[in-house]
Amino acid sequence: MVSSPKAPDPYAQAAAQQGAELGAAQGSAIINNPNEVNPYGSVSYKNLGYETIYDAKGKPQYVPRYERNVQLSPDQMKLLGLQTQAQYNLGQTGVQQSAKLNQLLGTSLDTSGLQGWNTGQTPGQIRQDQGPTDRAAIEEALMGRYRENAGKQSAAEDAQLAARGLNPGSAQYSSVADTRARALTDASQQAYLASGQESRAAQDAYNQAALQKYQMGSDYAGFQNQLRQAQLQEAMVMRNQPLNEISALMSGSQVTVPEFSPFSRQGINAAPVGQYIGQNYANAANAAANANQGLFGLGSSLIGGAFSMSDRSLKQDIEPLGGMLAGVPLYRFHFKGQPEPRAGVMADEVRPLHPDAVIEVDGFDAVDYGLLVARQSGGLSHGF
C-alpha cells in the first residue's frame, strides 16, 4: 500500500514564501539602485546595518537598512554656497523692509496736495433782446436817424410853402403832410425789419462766443482732471514701490539641487515557493490515492469485495445525484487530480449506517461497495 504524503505546515509554507520574497526584494534594491556620478554631483547607497523582522513562524529575519547620500560637485557646492548667501541677504533685507509694512499700510494715501477736480463752466443762457443788441433799441436807433433827416427836410419844405403863401390847412399843405406821413410809415417798417436782422446777427455772434468760451472751459477742465489722475497714479506708485520691493525680497529664488533617479524597489520577482510546496503535496496525495485505488480494485477482485477510496477530503466538485445506495446518498464528483467524473457515496455518511463497510487506509476512509450493493433492497437504479 502506498503511504500518502504528510500535509505541509502552512506556517512553514508562508515562512518559506516570505523568505523568498524578502531575498528577491533585497536583490532588486541592489540591482536597481546603482551609485551614480554626473558633472553636477553623485548619489551613493550605504548599508547602515540590519533590522529584525519575524516570519510567519516567529523566526527572526534581518532586513538591511540603507542610507542614500547625495553629494554635489565642488563647483556646484560653490554655487550652492553663493545661492545660500544670496538668499540669506535677501532674507535679512526682507526682514528689515517688512518692518516698515505697519507704517506703510497704516498710512492712508494723501491727496491733499493734488490738483483738484474741475467741472468747467456751464454754457451761458442765449441772450434775447437785452442790452444794446435788443431789437427795440436797434429800431429806435434807426428811426432816430430818419427823424433827424426828415425833420431837416420838413423844415425846408415848410419854409418854401410859407414863402409861397401855403399855410397849414390848405390843400397843397395837406398833400405834403400826407407824403410825409407815408414816408414815416415806410421808414418805420424798414427800421422794424432791419432791427430784426440786426438783432438776430447780434444774438448769433453772442451765442457763438458763449459756446466757444464754454468749450475752452471744458478743455481746460479736462486738462486739469488729467493732471490730477497723473498725480494720483504717481502717488500710488510711490506708495506701492516699497511693498513690491519687500515682496520681491521675500520670494527669493530657490536652491537648485541636481536630480538623480529615485530609489527603486521593483525588480526581481520572488519564486512562489509556497505554491510549489502546496502543488507538490497535492500531486503526491493524488498519486498515492490513485495507487491505492488500483490496489483496492485488485484486492476486491481477489476477495470478492468492491472497496474503493471514498474519503470526502480526496474529492472535489461534489454534487448530489438524488439517488440512494443502501440508504446512503449518492453523489457525482472528481477525485483531486483526475479529470474523469465519478459517482458514489461519502465514507463519513456510510459509517453511521454501515460501520462494517468502512475501513481506514493510511488515514483515509475506503468503502466496501459490494457490501452496500448486497444490502440494497430492490437493486440500484443509478450507475456508478
mmCIF file of C-alpha atoms in Angstrom:
data_model
loop_
_atom_site.group_PDB
_atom_site.id
_atom_site.type_symbol
_atom_site.label_atom_id
_atom_site.label_comp_id
_atom_site.label_asym_id
_atom_site.label_seq_id
_atom_site.Cartn_x
_atom_site.Cartn_y
_atom_site.Cartn_z
ATOM 1 C CA MET A 1 0.000 0.000 0.000
ATOM 2 C CA VAL A 2 1.271 3.443 -0.909
ATOM 3 C CA SER A 3 1.543 5.902 2.008
ATOM 4 C CA SER A 4 0.002 9.323 1.432
ATOM 5 C CA PRO A 5 2.342 12.305 1.996
ATOM 6 C CA LYS A 6 2.034 14.372 5.131
ATOM 7 C CA ALA A 7 0.281 17.706 4.603
ATOM 8 C CA PRO A 8 2.727 20.674 4.719
ATOM 9 C CA ASP A 9 2.759 23.066 7.685
ATOM 10 C CA PRO A 10 1.007 26.270 6.441
ATOM 11 C CA TYR A 11 3.192 28.447 8.666
ATOM 12 C CA ALA A 12 6.327 26.834 7.286
ATOM 13 C CA GLN A 13 4.919 27.297 3.806
ATOM 14 C CA ALA A 14 4.201 31.021 4.482
ATOM 15 C CA ALA A 15 7.624 31.494 6.079
ATOM 16 C CA ALA A 16 9.317 29.949 3.043
ATOM 17 C CA GLN A 17 7.376 32.207 0.717
ATOM 18 C CA GLN A 18 8.172 35.268 2.868
ATOM 19 C CA GLY A 19 11.860 34.403 2.860
ATOM 20 C CA ALA A 20 11.862 34.075 -0.932
ATOM 21 C CA GLU A 21 10.124 37.443 -1.329
ATOM 22 C CA LEU A 22 12.489 39.127 1.108
ATOM 23 C CA GLY A 23 15.515 37.826 -0.764
ATOM 24 C CA ALA A 24 14.050 38.986 -4.074
ATOM 25 C CA ALA A 25 13.357 42.427 -2.634
ATOM 26 C CA GLN A 26 16.923 42.807 -1.380
ATOM 27 C CA GLY A 27 18.314 41.678 -4.720
ATOM 28 C CA SER A 28 16.051 44.141 -6.532
ATOM 29 C CA ALA A 29 17.176 47.009 -4.327
ATOM 30 C CA ILE A 30 20.838 46.287 -5.037
ATOM 31 C CA ILE A 31 20.384 45.759 -8.788
ATOM 32 C CA ASN A 32 18.063 48.690 -9.439
ATOM 33 C CA ASN A 33 19.796 51.331 -7.324
ATOM 34 C CA PRO A 34 23.361 51.726 -8.571
ATOM 35 C CA ASN A 35 25.610 54.551 -7.443
ATOM 36 C CA GLU A 36 25.513 57.475 -9.889
ATOM 37 C CA VAL A 37 28.000 60.178 -10.831
ATOM 38 C CA ASN A 38 27.437 63.122 -13.186
ATOM 39 C CA PRO A 39 29.056 66.551 -13.663
ATOM 40 C CA TYR A 40 26.794 68.031 -11.004
ATOM 41 C CA GLY A 41 27.472 65.520 -8.249
ATOM 42 C CA SER A 42 26.914 61.930 -7.174
ATOM 43 C CA VAL A 43 24.497 59.706 -5.277
ATOM 44 C CA SER A 44 25.531 56.575 -3.396
ATOM 45 C CA TYR A 45 23.949 53.940 -1.157
ATOM 46 C CA LYS A 46 25.445 52.590 2.048
ATOM 47 C CA ASN A 47 24.358 49.682 4.253
ATOM 48 C CA LEU A 48 23.966 51.074 7.767
ATOM 49 C CA GLY A 49 23.136 47.739 9.343
ATOM 50 C CA TYR A 50 20.194 45.373 9.767
ATOM 51 C CA GLU A 51 16.836 45.486 11.471
ATOM 52 C CA THR A 52 14.958 42.453 12.733
ATOM 53 C CA ILE A 53 11.583 41.292 11.472
ATOM 54 C CA TYR A 54 9.808 37.984 12.107
ATOM 55 C CA ASP A 55 8.415 35.471 9.635
ATOM 56 C CA ALA A 56 5.129 33.555 9.890
ATOM 57 C CA LYS A 57 6.652 31.045 12.307
ATOM 58 C CA GLY A 58 8.139 33.761 14.535
ATOM 59 C CA LYS A 59 11.674 33.159 13.375
ATOM 60 C CA PRO A 60 13.750 36.361 13.185
ATOM 61 C CA GLN A 61 14.899 37.610 9.804
ATOM 62 C CA TYR A 62 17.258 40.513 9.161
ATOM 63 C CA VAL A 63 16.474 43.309 6.754
ATOM 64 C CA PRO A 64 19.181 45.753 5.655
ATOM 65 C CA ARG A 65 18.833 49.489 6.327
ATOM 66 C CA TYR A 66 20.345 51.702 3.597
ATOM 67 C CA GLU A 67 21.415 55.336 3.532
ATOM 68 C CA ARG A 68 21.095 57.386 0.318
ATOM 69 C CA ASN A 69 23.791 60.069 0.137
ATOM 70 C CA VAL A 70 23.683 62.911 -2.426
ATOM 71 C CA GLN A 71 26.930 64.858 -2.829
ATOM 72 C CA LEU A 72 27.362 67.943 -5.035
ATOM 73 C CA SER A 73 30.451 68.512 -7.150
ATOM 74 C CA PRO A 74 32.947 71.178 -5.903
ATOM 75 C CA ASP A 75 31.714 73.751 -8.423
ATOM 76 C CA GLN A 76 28.094 73.071 -7.526
ATOM 77 C CA MET A 77 28.942 73.371 -3.846
ATOM 78 C CA LYS A 78 30.380 76.840 -4.533
ATOM 79 C CA LEU A 79 27.243 77.818 -6.402
ATOM 80 C CA LEU A 80 25.107 76.440 -3.593
ATOM 81 C CA GLY A 81 27.074 78.497 -1.100
ATOM 82 C CA LEU A 82 26.589 81.641 -3.188
ATOM 83 C CA GLN A 83 22.884 80.970 -3.559
ATOM 84 C CA THR A 84 22.545 80.343 0.144
ATOM 85 C CA GLN A 85 24.380 83.585 0.930
ATOM 86 C CA ALA A 86 22.229 85.475 -1.566
ATOM 87 C CA GLN A 87 19.086 84.054 -0.008
ATOM 88 C CA TYR A 88 20.371 84.983 3.409
ATOM 89 C CA ASN A 89 20.996 88.551 2.281
ATOM 90 C CA LEU A 90 17.582 88.723 0.669
ATOM 91 C CA GLY A 91 16.001 87.339 3.809
ATOM 92 C CA GLN A 92 17.760 89.841 6.038
ATOM 93 C CA THR A 93 16.787 92.733 3.789
ATOM 94 C CA GLY A 94 13.242 91.421 3.604
ATOM 95 C CA VAL A 95 13.021 91.332 7.403
ATOM 96 C CA GLN A 96 14.303 94.888 7.648
ATOM 97 C CA GLN A 97 11.975 96.197 4.970
ATOM 98 C CA SER A 98 8.956 94.240 6.214
ATOM 99 C CA ALA A 99 9.259 96.152 9.483
ATOM 100 C CA LYS A 100 8.024 99.166 7.518
ATOM 101 C CA LEU A 101 4.804 97.448 6.495
ATOM 102 C CA ASN A 102 2.859 98.611 9.560
ATOM 103 C CA GLN A 103 3.743 102.200 8.821
ATOM 104 C CA LEU A 104 3.112 101.905 5.075
ATOM 105 C CA LEU A 105 -0.195 100.084 5.381
ATOM 106 C CA GLY A 106 -1.335 102.171 8.334
ATOM 107 C CA THR A 107 -0.971 105.456 6.434
ATOM 108 C CA SER A 108 -3.780 106.446 4.089
ATOM 109 C CA LEU A 109 -2.990 107.845 0.666
ATOM 110 C CA ASP A 110 -2.747 111.647 0.993
ATOM 111 C CA THR A 111 -4.421 113.539 -1.862
ATOM 112 C CA SER A 112 -4.456 116.943 -0.248
ATOM 113 C CA GLY A 113 -1.659 118.317 -2.438
ATOM 114 C CA LEU A 114 -3.097 117.043 -5.735
ATOM 115 C CA GLN A 115 -4.798 119.147 -8.378
ATOM 116 C CA GLY A 116 -8.491 119.430 -7.534
ATOM 117 C CA TRP A 117 -11.190 118.047 -9.772
ATOM 118 C CA ASN A 118 -12.548 120.635 -12.247
ATOM 119 C CA THR A 119 -16.028 120.602 -13.790
ATOM 120 C CA GLY A 120 -15.501 123.540 -16.227
ATOM 121 C CA GLN A 121 -18.060 126.226 -16.991
ATOM 122 C CA THR A 122 -21.692 125.724 -17.914
ATOM 123 C CA PRO A 123 -22.825 127.250 -21.205
ATOM 124 C CA GLY A 124 -24.444 130.693 -20.741
ATOM 125 C CA GLN A 125 -28.104 131.349 -21.467
ATOM 126 C CA ILE A 126 -28.773 132.555 -25.027
ATOM 127 C CA ARG A 127 -29.221 136.309 -24.974
ATOM 128 C CA GLN A 128 -32.530 137.656 -26.406
ATOM 129 C CA ASP A 129 -33.294 141.431 -26.820
ATOM 130 C CA GLN A 130 -31.125 142.560 -23.978
ATOM 131 C CA GLY A 131 -28.704 145.495 -23.791
ATOM 132 C CA PRO A 132 -27.543 147.294 -26.963
ATOM 133 C CA THR A 133 -28.467 144.330 -29.103
ATOM 134 C CA ASP A 134 -32.182 144.480 -28.229
ATOM 135 C CA ARG A 135 -34.442 144.788 -31.270
ATOM 136 C CA ALA A 136 -36.379 147.773 -29.854
ATOM 137 C CA ALA A 137 -33.183 149.682 -29.257
ATOM 138 C CA ILE A 138 -31.954 148.906 -32.804
ATOM 139 C CA GLU A 139 -35.264 150.011 -34.275
ATOM 140 C CA GLU A 140 -35.236 153.194 -32.198
ATOM 141 C CA ALA A 141 -31.709 153.969 -33.308
ATOM 142 C CA LEU A 142 -32.658 153.572 -36.994
ATOM 143 C CA MET A 143 -35.764 155.761 -36.571
ATOM 144 C CA GLY A 144 -33.814 158.416 -34.702
ATOM 145 C CA ARG A 145 -31.551 158.873 -37.709
ATOM 146 C CA TYR A 146 -34.617 159.006 -40.000
ATOM 147 C CA ARG A 147 -36.354 161.584 -37.827
ATOM 148 C CA GLU A 148 -33.278 163.729 -37.769
ATOM 149 C CA ASN A 149 -33.019 163.773 -41.568
ATOM 150 C CA ALA A 150 -36.785 164.002 -42.056
ATOM 151 C CA GLY A 151 -37.018 166.913 -39.610
ATOM 152 C CA LYS A 152 -34.477 168.945 -41.567
ATOM 153 C CA GLN A 153 -36.272 168.180 -44.852
ATOM 154 C CA SER A 154 -39.696 169.073 -43.386
ATOM 155 C CA ALA A 155 -38.386 172.404 -42.086
ATOM 156 C CA ALA A 156 -37.059 173.289 -45.561
ATOM 157 C CA GLU A 157 -40.360 172.331 -47.183
ATOM 158 C CA ASP A 158 -42.372 174.354 -44.606
ATOM 159 C CA ALA A 159 -40.251 177.405 -45.365
ATOM 160 C CA GLN A 160 -40.855 177.002 -49.114
ATOM 161 C CA LEU A 161 -44.611 176.545 -48.609
ATOM 162 C CA ALA A 162 -44.787 179.602 -46.366
ATOM 163 C CA ALA A 163 -42.885 181.649 -48.962
ATOM 164 C CA ARG A 164 -45.494 180.646 -51.487
ATOM 165 C CA GLY A 165 -48.290 181.546 -49.147
ATOM 166 C CA LEU A 166 -49.355 177.986 -48.455
ATOM 167 C CA ASN A 167 -50.234 177.672 -44.808
ATOM 168 C CA PRO A 168 -51.308 174.636 -42.850
ATOM 169 C CA GLY A 169 -54.867 173.697 -43.712
ATOM 170 C CA SER A 170 -54.539 174.449 -47.382
ATOM 171 C CA ALA A 171 -54.931 171.691 -49.946
ATOM 172 C CA GLN A 172 -51.300 171.808 -51.105
ATOM 173 C CA TYR A 173 -50.039 171.766 -47.489
ATOM 174 C CA SER A 174 -52.218 168.727 -46.678
ATOM 175 C CA SER A 175 -50.790 166.889 -49.716
ATOM 176 C CA VAL A 176 -47.238 167.490 -48.479
ATOM 177 C CA ALA A 177 -48.243 166.333 -44.973
ATOM 178 C CA ASP A 178 -49.705 163.098 -46.394
ATOM 179 C CA THR A 179 -46.481 162.447 -48.269
ATOM 180 C CA ARG A 180 -44.507 162.981 -45.065
ATOM 181 C CA ALA A 181 -46.801 160.561 -43.151
ATOM 182 C CA ARG A 182 -46.430 157.788 -45.756
ATOM 183 C CA ALA A 183 -42.651 158.267 -45.742
ATOM 184 C CA LEU A 184 -42.632 157.969 -41.950
ATOM 185 C CA THR A 185 -44.683 154.770 -42.133
ATOM 186 C CA ASP A 186 -42.355 153.285 -44.757
ATOM 187 C CA ALA A 187 -39.326 154.257 -42.688
ATOM 188 C CA SER A 188 -40.829 152.672 -39.560
ATOM 189 C CA GLN A 189 -41.441 149.399 -41.421
ATOM 190 C CA GLN A 190 -37.929 149.329 -42.825
ATOM 191 C CA ALA A 191 -36.489 150.120 -39.405
ATOM 192 C CA TYR A 192 -38.504 147.269 -37.849
ATOM 193 C CA LEU A 193 -37.315 144.761 -40.430
ATOM 194 C CA ALA A 194 -33.727 145.934 -40.224
ATOM 195 C CA SER A 195 -33.798 145.778 -36.418
ATOM 196 C CA GLY A 196 -34.863 142.109 -36.577
ATOM 197 C CA GLN A 197 -31.973 141.186 -38.867
ATOM 198 C CA GLU A 198 -29.515 143.126 -36.766
ATOM 199 C CA SER A 199 -30.829 141.607 -33.537
ATOM 200 C CA ARG A 200 -30.533 138.046 -34.893
ATOM 201 C CA ALA A 201 -27.000 138.682 -36.128
ATOM 202 C CA ALA A 202 -26.038 140.099 -32.743
ATOM 203 C CA GLN A 203 -27.597 137.127 -30.938
ATOM 204 C CA ASP A 204 -25.798 134.623 -33.197
ATOM 205 C CA ALA A 205 -22.468 136.312 -32.596
ATOM 206 C CA TYR A 206 -23.115 136.368 -28.846
ATOM 207 C CA ASN A 207 -24.091 132.707 -28.732
ATOM 208 C CA GLN A 208 -21.057 131.655 -30.796
ATOM 209 C CA ALA A 209 -18.785 133.496 -28.424
ATOM 210 C CA ALA A 210 -20.534 131.888 -25.438
ATOM 211 C CA LEU A 211 -20.153 128.379 -26.906
ATOM 212 C CA GLN A 212 -16.502 128.980 -27.691
ATOM 213 C CA LYS A 213 -15.919 130.155 -24.150
ATOM 214 C CA TYR A 214 -17.719 127.029 -22.808
ATOM 215 C CA GLN A 215 -15.598 124.726 -25.000
ATOM 216 C CA MET A 216 -12.416 126.384 -23.828
ATOM 217 C CA GLY A 217 -13.544 125.955 -20.231
ATOM 218 C CA SER A 218 -14.327 122.259 -20.787
ATOM 219 C CA ASP A 219 -10.949 121.653 -22.425
ATOM 220 C CA TYR A 220 -9.201 123.341 -19.566
ATOM 221 C CA ALA A 221 -11.185 121.321 -17.006
ATOM 222 C CA GLY A 222 -10.280 118.088 -18.832
ATOM 223 C CA PHE A 223 -6.614 119.022 -18.771
ATOM 224 C CA GLN A 224 -6.800 119.730 -15.054
ATOM 225 C CA ASN A 225 -8.526 116.403 -14.389
ATOM 226 C CA GLN A 226 -5.887 114.503 -16.404
ATOM 227 C CA LEU A 227 -3.251 116.239 -14.356
ATOM 228 C CA ARG A 228 -4.945 115.073 -11.160
ATOM 229 C CA GLN A 229 -5.134 111.498 -12.427
ATOM 230 C CA ALA A 230 -1.431 111.551 -13.292
ATOM 231 C CA GLN A 231 -0.617 112.932 -9.850
ATOM 232 C CA LEU A 232 -2.795 110.276 -8.173
ATOM 233 C CA GLN A 233 -1.131 107.493 -10.205
ATOM 234 C CA GLU A 234 2.305 108.774 -9.274
ATOM 235 C CA ALA A 235 1.323 108.861 -5.592
ATOM 236 C CA MET A 236 0.084 105.247 -5.760
ATOM 237 C CA VAL A 237 3.288 104.111 -7.496
ATOM 238 C CA MET A 238 5.370 105.769 -4.793
ATOM 239 C CA ARG A 239 3.264 104.081 -2.105
ATOM 240 C CA ASN A 240 3.342 100.608 -3.725
ATOM 241 C CA GLN A 241 7.013 100.612 -4.660
ATOM 242 C CA PRO A 242 8.262 99.680 -1.156
ATOM 243 C CA LEU A 243 5.616 96.946 -0.928
ATOM 244 C CA ASN A 244 6.697 95.482 -4.266
ATOM 245 C CA GLU A 245 10.339 95.559 -3.244
ATOM 246 C CA ILE A 246 9.573 93.804 0.042
ATOM 247 C CA SER A 247 7.537 91.142 -1.781
ATOM 248 C CA ALA A 248 10.375 90.553 -4.242
ATOM 249 C CA LEU A 249 12.900 90.224 -1.425
ATOM 250 C CA MET A 250 10.749 87.738 0.466
ATOM 251 C CA SER A 251 10.244 85.490 -2.599
ATOM 252 C CA GLY A 252 13.878 84.911 -3.468
ATOM 253 C CA SER A 253 14.961 82.092 -5.795
ATOM 254 C CA GLN A 254 15.297 78.519 -4.522
ATOM 255 C CA VAL A 255 18.495 76.485 -4.394
ATOM 256 C CA THR A 256 18.863 74.125 -7.362
ATOM 257 C CA VAL A 257 19.818 70.566 -6.385
ATOM 258 C CA PRO A 258 20.905 68.087 -9.084
ATOM 259 C CA GLU A 259 18.324 65.405 -9.832
ATOM 260 C CA PHE A 260 19.049 61.667 -9.742
ATOM 261 C CA SER A 261 16.935 58.603 -10.373
ATOM 262 C CA PRO A 262 14.562 57.954 -7.451
ATOM 263 C CA PHE A 263 15.078 54.949 -5.205
ATOM 264 C CA SER A 264 13.603 51.841 -6.836
ATOM 265 C CA ARG A 265 12.234 48.796 -5.070
ATOM 266 C CA GLN A 266 10.914 46.897 -8.106
ATOM 267 C CA GLY A 267 12.814 44.239 -9.981
ATOM 268 C CA ILE A 268 13.277 40.545 -9.236
ATOM 269 C CA ASN A 269 10.069 38.587 -8.688
ATOM 270 C CA ALA A 270 10.169 36.092 -5.848
ATOM 271 C CA ALA A 271 9.729 32.417 -6.733
ATOM 272 C CA PRO A 272 6.283 31.175 -5.477
ATOM 273 C CA VAL A 273 7.822 28.678 -3.071
ATOM 274 C CA GLY A 274 4.607 28.297 -1.082
ATOM 275 C CA GLN A 275 2.663 27.484 -4.234
ATOM 276 C CA TYR A 276 5.246 24.904 -5.242
ATOM 277 C CA ILE A 277 5.040 23.224 -1.822
ATOM 278 C CA GLY A 278 1.241 23.041 -1.943
ATOM 279 C CA GLN A 279 1.206 21.773 -5.520
ATOM 280 C CA ASN A 280 3.823 19.141 -4.736
ATOM 281 C CA TYR A 281 1.736 17.906 -1.829
ATOM 282 C CA ALA A 282 -1.399 17.734 -3.980
ATOM 283 C CA ASN A 283 0.443 15.803 -6.682
ATOM 284 C CA ALA A 284 1.860 13.325 -4.163
ATOM 285 C CA ALA A 285 -1.521 12.844 -2.469
ATOM 286 C CA ASN A 286 -3.264 12.214 -5.780
ATOM 287 C CA ALA A 287 -0.585 9.758 -6.866
ATOM 288 C CA ALA A 288 -0.967 7.848 -3.593
ATOM 289 C CA ALA A 289 -4.755 7.861 -3.898
ATOM 290 C CA ASN A 290 -4.595 6.573 -7.467
ATOM 291 C CA ALA A 291 -2.118 3.849 -6.487
ATOM 292 C CA ASN A 292 -4.215 2.793 -3.507
ATOM 293 C CA GLN A 293 -7.371 2.807 -5.602
ATOM 294 C CA GLY A 294 -5.662 0.408 -8.020
ATOM 295 C CA LEU A 295 -4.549 -1.777 -5.144
ATOM 296 C CA PHE A 296 -8.025 -1.857 -3.645
ATOM 297 C CA GLY A 297 -9.539 -2.661 -7.009
ATOM 298 C CA LEU A 298 -7.126 -5.533 -7.358
ATOM 299 C CA GLY A 299 -7.857 -6.685 -3.815
ATOM 300 C CA SER A 300 -11.570 -6.597 -4.374
ATOM 301 C CA SER A 301 -11.256 -8.945 -7.328
ATOM 302 C CA LEU A 302 -9.342 -11.365 -5.120
ATOM 303 C CA ILE A 303 -11.680 -11.274 -2.087
ATOM 304 C CA GLY A 304 -14.920 -10.732 -3.932
ATOM 305 C CA GLY A 305 -15.485 -7.261 -2.479
ATOM 306 C CA ALA A 306 -15.599 -3.791 -4.045
ATOM 307 C CA PHE A 307 -13.617 -1.460 -1.741
ATOM 308 C CA SER A 308 -12.860 1.999 -3.082
ATOM 309 C CA MET A 309 -11.284 5.118 -1.611
ATOM 310 C CA SER A 310 -14.235 7.265 -0.584
ATOM 311 C CA ASP A 311 -12.805 9.823 1.831
ATOM 312 C CA ARG A 312 -14.501 13.185 1.293
ATOM 313 C CA SER A 313 -11.141 15.022 1.570
ATOM 314 C CA LEU A 314 -9.933 13.251 -1.600
ATOM 315 C CA LYS A 315 -12.858 14.526 -3.674
ATOM 316 C CA GLN A 316 -13.897 17.808 -5.250
ATOM 317 C CA ASP A 317 -16.800 19.240 -7.296
ATOM 318 C CA ILE A 318 -19.214 17.165 -5.191
ATOM 319 C CA GLU A 319 -22.872 17.305 -6.403
ATOM 320 C CA PRO A 320 -25.823 15.208 -5.136
ATOM 321 C CA LEU A 321 -27.383 12.784 -7.664
ATOM 322 C CA GLY A 322 -30.666 12.299 -5.810
ATOM 323 C CA GLY A 323 -30.334 8.509 -5.548
ATOM 324 C CA MET A 324 -29.558 6.244 -2.568
ATOM 325 C CA LEU A 325 -27.392 3.165 -2.081
ATOM 326 C CA ALA A 326 -28.366 1.137 0.970
ATOM 327 C CA GLY A 327 -29.830 4.269 2.497
ATOM 328 C CA VAL A 328 -26.709 6.391 1.785
ATOM 329 C CA PRO A 329 -26.958 9.392 -0.646
ATOM 330 C CA LEU A 330 -25.164 9.149 -3.960
ATOM 331 C CA TYR A 331 -23.012 11.979 -5.391
ATOM 332 C CA ARG A 332 -21.200 12.904 -8.583
ATOM 333 C CA PHE A 333 -17.606 14.092 -8.023
ATOM 334 C CA HIS A 334 -13.996 14.161 -9.229
ATOM 335 C CA PHE A 335 -11.034 12.724 -7.419
ATOM 336 C CA LYS A 336 -8.492 15.508 -6.952
ATOM 337 C CA GLY A 337 -6.018 15.438 -9.806
ATOM 338 C CA GLN A 338 -8.240 13.254 -12.045
ATOM 339 C CA PRO A 339 -10.328 14.692 -14.906
ATOM 340 C CA GLU A 340 -12.909 11.898 -15.272
ATOM 341 C CA PRO A 341 -16.153 12.195 -13.232
ATOM 342 C CA ARG A 342 -17.118 9.538 -10.710
ATOM 343 C CA ALA A 343 -20.279 8.576 -8.782
ATOM 344 C CA GLY A 344 -20.535 7.113 -5.316
ATOM 345 C CA VAL A 345 -21.071 7.681 -1.602
ATOM 346 C CA MET A 346 -19.188 9.600 1.077
ATOM 347 C CA ALA A 347 -17.437 7.412 3.652
ATOM 348 C CA ASP A 348 -18.400 9.732 6.527
ATOM 349 C CA GLU A 349 -22.090 9.219 5.631
ATOM 350 C CA VAL A 350 -21.696 5.408 5.258
ATOM 351 C CA ARG A 351 -20.047 4.854 8.674
ATOM 352 C CA PRO A 352 -23.117 5.719 10.856
ATOM 353 C CA LEU A 353 -25.349 3.279 8.902
ATOM 354 C CA HIS A 354 -22.862 0.579 7.823
ATOM 355 C CA PRO A 355 -19.764 0.788 10.020
ATOM 356 C CA ASP A 356 -18.577 -2.631 8.808
ATOM 357 C CA ALA A 357 -18.471 -1.269 5.205
ATOM 358 C CA VAL A 358 -15.794 1.356 6.018
ATOM 359 C CA ILE A 359 -12.114 0.770 6.558
ATOM 360 C CA GLU A 360 -9.210 3.191 7.050
ATOM 361 C CA VAL A 361 -6.195 3.108 4.786
ATOM 362 C CA ASP A 362 -3.250 5.389 5.622
ATOM 363 C CA GLY A 363 -5.523 7.893 7.323
ATOM 364 C CA PHE A 364 -8.181 7.892 4.581
ATOM 365 C CA ASP A 365 -11.536 6.075 4.529
ATOM 366 C CA ALA A 366 -12.435 3.405 1.942
ATOM 367 C CA VAL A 367 -15.898 1.895 1.392
ATOM 368 C CA ASP A 368 -16.913 -1.696 0.541
ATOM 369 C CA TYR A 369 -19.321 -1.024 -2.316
ATOM 370 C CA GLY A 370 -20.003 -4.780 -2.717
ATOM 371 C CA LEU A 371 -21.433 -4.924 0.801
ATOM 372 C CA LEU A 372 -23.605 -1.867 0.140
ATOM 373 C CA VAL A 373 -24.884 -3.379 -3.097
ATOM 374 C CA ALA A 374 -25.790 -6.569 -1.267
ATOM 375 C CA ARG A 375 -27.762 -4.612 1.309
ATOM 376 C CA GLN A 376 -29.592 -2.504 -1.233
ATOM 377 C CA SER A 377 -33.081 -3.927 -1.435
ATOM 378 C CA GLY A 378 -34.682 -3.944 -4.815
ATOM 379 C CA GLY A 379 -31.404 -3.233 -6.732
ATOM 380 C CA LEU A 380 -29.951 0.108 -7.938
ATOM 381 C CA SER A 381 -31.420 2.467 -10.475
ATOM 382 C CA HIS A 382 -28.231 4.570 -10.744
ATOM 383 C CA GLY A 383 -24.899 3.510 -12.145
ATOM 384 C CA PHE A 384 -21.577 4.462 -10.625
#
